[in-house]
Short mmCIF file of C-alpha atoms in Angstrom, two decimals:
data_model
loop_
_atom_site.label_atom_id
_atom_site.label_comp_id
_atom_site.label_asym_id
_atom_site.label_seq_id
_atom_site.Cartn_x
_atom_site.Cartn_y
_atom_site.Cartn_z
CA UNK R 9 0.84 -42.78 -34.61
CA UNK R 10 0.43 -41.24 -31.34
CA UNK R 11 0.00 -37.13 -31.66
CA UNK R 12 -1.21 -33.89 -30.90
CA UNK R 13 -1.22 -31.25 -32.84
CA UNK R 14 -1.10 -27.81 -32.33
CA UNK R 15 -0.88 -24.25 -34.03
CA UNK R 16 2.36 -23.36 -34.19
CA UNK R 17 1.68 -19.93 -34.46
CA UNK R 18 2.59 -16.66 -33.18
CA UNK R 19 -0.66 -16.02 -31.36
CA UNK R 20 -0.76 -12.62 -30.48
CA UNK R 21 -2.94 -10.84 -27.87
CA UNK R 22 -2.46 -6.63 -26.62
CA UNK R 23 -1.76 -7.23 -22.98
CA UNK R 24 -4.61 -7.84 -20.79
CA UNK R 25 -6.56 -10.05 -23.45
CA UNK R 26 -8.21 -13.47 -22.91
CA UNK R 27 -4.80 -15.88 -24.99
CA UNK R 28 -7.08 -19.17 -26.74
CA UNK R 29 -4.21 -21.87 -27.14
CA UNK R 30 -6.31 -25.60 -28.82
CA UNK R 31 -4.85 -28.63 -28.58
CA UNK R 32 -6.17 -32.25 -30.36
CA UNK R 33 -4.85 -35.32 -29.85
CA UNK R 34 -4.78 -38.82 -31.82
CA UNK R 35 -5.82 -41.26 -28.87
CA UNK R 36 -8.14 -41.98 -27.29
CA UNK R 37 -6.58 -44.31 -24.59
CA UNK R 38 -4.88 -40.55 -23.62
CA UNK R 39 -6.31 -40.50 -19.84
CA UNK R 40 -3.96 -37.41 -18.39
CA UNK R 41 -3.27 -34.18 -20.08
CA UNK R 42 -0.69 -31.33 -19.32
CA UNK R 43 -0.05 -27.86 -20.59
CA UNK R 44 4.08 -26.72 -19.86
CA UNK R 45 4.86 -23.04 -20.98
CA UNK R 46 8.60 -22.71 -22.29
CA UNK R 47 10.32 -19.39 -22.85
CA UNK R 48 13.19 -19.63 -25.30
CA UNK R 49 16.05 -21.10 -24.44
CA UNK R 50 14.89 -22.69 -21.14
CA UNK R 51 13.16 -26.14 -20.42
CA UNK R 52 9.84 -26.46 -20.35
CA UNK R 53 7.92 -25.99 -16.88
CA UNK R 54 4.54 -27.29 -15.44
CA UNK R 55 1.57 -25.18 -15.67
CA UNK R 56 -0.96 -27.42 -14.78
CA UNK R 57 -2.81 -30.72 -15.77
CA UNK R 58 -6.19 -32.16 -16.70
CA UNK R 59 -7.87 -35.14 -16.85
CA UNK R 60 -11.49 -35.07 -16.38
CA UNK R 61 -13.59 -33.07 -18.43
CA UNK R 62 -14.65 -29.84 -18.21
CA UNK R 63 -12.68 -26.47 -17.35
CA UNK R 64 -10.02 -26.28 -14.29
CA UNK R 65 -8.98 -23.68 -13.49
CA UNK R 66 -5.77 -21.80 -11.06
CA UNK R 67 -4.89 -18.55 -10.45
CA UNK R 68 -5.25 -16.59 -14.52
CA UNK R 69 -5.21 -20.00 -16.85
CA UNK R 70 -7.32 -21.80 -17.17
CA UNK R 71 -7.53 -26.07 -19.20
CA UNK R 72 -10.77 -27.57 -20.61
CA UNK R 73 -10.89 -30.94 -21.43
CA UNK R 74 -13.12 -32.29 -24.44
CA UNK R 75 -12.47 -36.04 -24.89
CA UNK R 76 -15.26 -36.86 -27.24
CA UNK R 77 -13.73 -33.97 -29.58
CA UNK R 78 -9.92 -35.19 -28.18
CA UNK R 79 -9.43 -31.97 -27.72
CA UNK R 80 -7.25 -29.95 -25.41
CA UNK R 81 -7.54 -26.16 -24.85
CA UNK R 82 -5.65 -23.08 -22.15
CA UNK R 83 -7.03 -20.04 -21.42
CA UNK R 84 -4.66 -17.41 -20.31
CA UNK R 85 -6.74 -14.12 -18.73
CA UNK R 86 -5.58 -10.90 -18.17
CA UNK R 87 -2.26 -11.85 -20.69
CA UNK R 88 1.09 -10.23 -19.49
CA UNK R 89 3.61 -9.68 -21.97
CA UNK R 90 5.81 -11.69 -19.51
CA UNK R 91 3.37 -15.17 -20.91
CA UNK R 92 5.13 -14.41 -23.92
CA UNK R 93 6.59 -18.26 -24.98
CA UNK R 94 5.62 -21.21 -26.55
CA UNK R 95 2.83 -23.41 -24.79
CA UNK R 96 3.18 -27.34 -24.66
CA UNK R 97 0.41 -29.28 -25.10
CA UNK R 98 1.30 -33.35 -23.87
CA UNK R 99 -0.61 -36.67 -23.16
CA UNK R 100 0.29 -39.55 -21.62
CA UNK R 101 0.63 -41.91 -23.71
CA UNK R 102 1.61 -45.39 -21.81
CA UNK R 103 4.44 -46.38 -20.18
CA UNK R 104 3.83 -43.47 -18.47
CA UNK R 105 5.85 -41.77 -21.33
CA UNK R 106 4.31 -38.09 -23.09
CA UNK R 107 3.44 -37.13 -26.46
CA UNK R 108 4.52 -33.29 -27.26
CA UNK R 109 2.63 -31.28 -29.86
CA UNK R 110 5.24 -28.78 -31.25
CA UNK R 111 4.27 -25.96 -29.53
CA UNK R 112 2.47 -22.60 -30.06
CA UNK R 113 4.62 -19.74 -29.44
CA UNK R 114 1.89 -17.24 -28.16
CA UNK R 115 3.17 -13.23 -28.56
CA UNK R 116 1.76 -10.82 -25.75
CA UNK R 117 1.95 -6.71 -27.00
CA UNK R 118 2.00 -4.25 -24.34
CA UNK X 1049 8.45 -29.32 -4.56
CA UNK X 1050 8.79 -31.03 -7.17
CA UNK X 1051 12.34 -29.66 -8.30
CA UNK X 1052 14.59 -31.43 -10.48
CA UNK X 1053 18.11 -30.07 -10.59
CA UNK X 1054 21.25 -30.97 -13.89
CA UNK X 1055 24.85 -30.70 -14.75
CA UNK X 1056 26.27 -28.92 -15.37
CA UNK X 1057 24.18 -26.39 -17.44
CA UNK X 1058 26.72 -25.73 -20.23
CA UNK X 1059 29.71 -28.00 -21.42
CA UNK X 1060 32.23 -27.23 -24.30
CA UNK X 1061 33.66 -29.62 -25.32
CA UNK X 1062 36.09 -31.54 -28.25
CA UNK X 1063 35.85 -33.68 -30.95
CA UNK X 1064 35.79 -37.77 -29.75
CA UNK X 1065 35.06 -37.08 -25.48
CA UNK X 1066 32.64 -38.70 -23.98
CA UNK X 1067 30.57 -35.81 -22.13
CA UNK X 1068 28.43 -36.92 -18.35
CA UNK X 1069 25.02 -35.30 -18.03
CA UNK X 1070 23.52 -35.72 -14.32
CA UNK X 1071 19.96 -35.18 -13.19
CA UNK X 1072 18.30 -34.82 -9.84
CA UNK X 1073 15.25 -34.95 -8.64
CA UNK X 1074 16.24 -33.44 -5.79
CA UNK X 1075 12.93 -33.43 -3.17
CA UNK X 1076 11.17 -36.42 -4.42
CA UNK X 1077 12.09 -40.09 -5.83
CA UNK X 1078 11.29 -40.28 -9.18
CA UNK X 1079 10.94 -44.14 -10.24
CA UNK X 1080 11.32 -42.79 -14.40
CA UNK X 1081 12.95 -40.66 -15.53
CA UNK X 1082 14.05 -38.47 -19.07
CA UNK X 1083 15.75 -37.72 -21.25
CA UNK X 1084 14.71 -35.18 -23.93
CA UNK X 1085 16.88 -33.25 -26.77
CA UNK X 1086 15.69 -29.90 -28.65
CA UNK X 1087 17.44 -28.84 -31.39
CA UNK X 1088 17.02 -24.21 -32.10
CA UNK X 1089 13.78 -23.91 -32.91
CA UNK X 1090 12.49 -27.48 -32.57
CA UNK X 1091 10.10 -29.23 -30.62
CA UNK X 1092 11.36 -31.94 -27.39
CA UNK X 1093 12.34 -34.84 -29.19
CA UNK X 1094 12.48 -38.25 -26.51
CA UNK X 1095 15.37 -39.72 -27.06
CA UNK X 1096 15.13 -42.53 -23.56
CA UNK X 1097 12.94 -43.47 -20.79
CA UNK X 1098 14.75 -44.93 -18.11
CA UNK X 1099 13.98 -46.46 -14.89
CA UNK X 1100 15.54 -47.43 -11.21
CA UNK X 1101 17.47 -50.36 -11.53
CA UNK X 1102 16.82 -51.60 -15.13
CA UNK X 1103 18.16 -50.53 -18.79
CA UNK X 1104 17.10 -47.73 -20.05
CA UNK X 1105 14.28 -48.02 -23.34
CA UNK X 1106 15.81 -45.50 -26.94
CA UNK X 1107 13.35 -44.13 -29.33
CA UNK X 1108 13.97 -45.41 -32.44
CA UNK X 1109 16.59 -44.44 -33.85
CA UNK X 1110 18.92 -43.06 -30.61
CA UNK X 1111 22.34 -45.22 -30.27
CA UNK X 1112 22.00 -46.42 -27.54
CA UNK X 1113 26.11 -47.40 -27.63
CA UNK X 1114 26.37 -43.50 -28.16
CA UNK X 1115 24.30 -42.03 -25.52
CA UNK X 1116 24.11 -44.60 -22.67
CA UNK X 1117 21.77 -43.72 -19.75
CA UNK X 1118 21.85 -45.22 -16.02
CA UNK X 1119 19.86 -44.72 -13.83
CA UNK X 1120 21.34 -45.69 -10.52
CA UNK X 1121 19.38 -44.63 -7.55
CA UNK X 1122 15.55 -43.13 -7.12
CA UNK X 1123 16.81 -39.44 -7.41
CA UNK X 1124 19.41 -39.76 -9.99
CA UNK X 1125 20.14 -40.63 -13.98
CA UNK X 1126 22.94 -40.00 -15.75
CA UNK X 1127 23.69 -39.32 -19.50
CA UNK X 1128 26.92 -39.86 -21.77
CA UNK X 1129 27.60 -38.55 -24.47
CA UNK X 1130 30.27 -40.56 -26.34
CA UNK X 1131 32.73 -39.51 -28.58
CA UNK X 1132 30.67 -36.07 -29.24
CA UNK X 1133 30.21 -35.15 -32.10
CA UNK X 1134 29.50 -31.31 -33.66
CA UNK X 1135 26.38 -32.37 -34.70
CA UNK X 1136 25.40 -33.62 -30.67
CA UNK X 1137 25.83 -30.78 -30.14
CA UNK X 1138 21.95 -29.76 -28.99
CA UNK X 1139 19.77 -28.81 -25.41
CA UNK X 1140 19.57 -31.68 -23.75
CA UNK X 1141 17.42 -32.28 -21.17
CA UNK X 1142 15.76 -34.16 -18.32
CA UNK X 1143 12.80 -35.06 -16.76
CA UNK X 1144 11.51 -37.22 -13.70
CA UNK X 1145 8.14 -38.39 -12.97
CA UNK X 1146 7.28 -39.20 -9.11
CA UNK X 1147 7.40 -42.29 -7.84
CA UNK X 1148 3.45 -43.61 -6.75
CA UNK X 1149 2.27 -40.07 -8.60
CA UNK X 1150 -1.30 -40.40 -9.16
CA UNK X 1151 -0.73 -38.97 -12.64
CA UNK X 1152 2.06 -39.13 -15.46
CA UNK X 1153 3.66 -35.41 -14.29
CA UNK X 1154 6.87 -34.87 -15.64
CA UNK X 1155 8.87 -32.25 -13.79
CA UNK X 1156 11.80 -31.23 -16.34
CA UNK X 1157 14.82 -30.08 -15.20
CA UNK X 1158 16.87 -26.58 -16.24
CA UNK X 1159 18.44 -28.45 -19.37
CA UNK X 1160 22.63 -28.84 -20.74
CA UNK X 1161 23.26 -26.76 -23.88
CA UNK X 1162 25.98 -28.88 -25.46
CA UNK X 1163 28.79 -27.98 -27.74
CA UNK X 1164 30.99 -30.15 -29.47
CA UNK X 1165 33.84 -28.17 -31.28
#
């Protein structure tokens, strides 16, 4: 059973702080990993993807991948109240499908 | 780029009727589209994977005769909920994978909220 695990949260951070969201995956064959943001009542929107070990930065977001530890993380710098949402981690799992974690709720307080 | 639309955005119907939901990739061709369902405060649940021109692949526990999927072109997939019942009320979301894409990136539509009375 291919699984992606995330802490459900909520993760609470003050405005301006760094939010760190973590994810582990079980399938060593997974090659690419994705972070999506989902606001309440809305569909997921892609933040970024990563497929090489190390860090990948895009604006205030940094994705980190460690394939040896089967660990993916997302750092959000200078967190804003508008970042409050559920963050979904996903790993590709063959046949073009993605396995999603259950998501971590992030709350950024002003 | 990579915009996916869904229609309708919400629908209310009576028990026993059928509802069709359309999913379109607006600025790219999608060989593969996916249909998800999400109940309140729960995670995404993949219902089926559809490839253009072929039959959909349904996840275990999803009734293929109840949830009819047609992927007639590279930009359009439809989900028909047949003989809908109140327990089918949910948020239905489609996603699309770009043809020839280097990764398995899925772009999501805005979702369709179905309420069955």
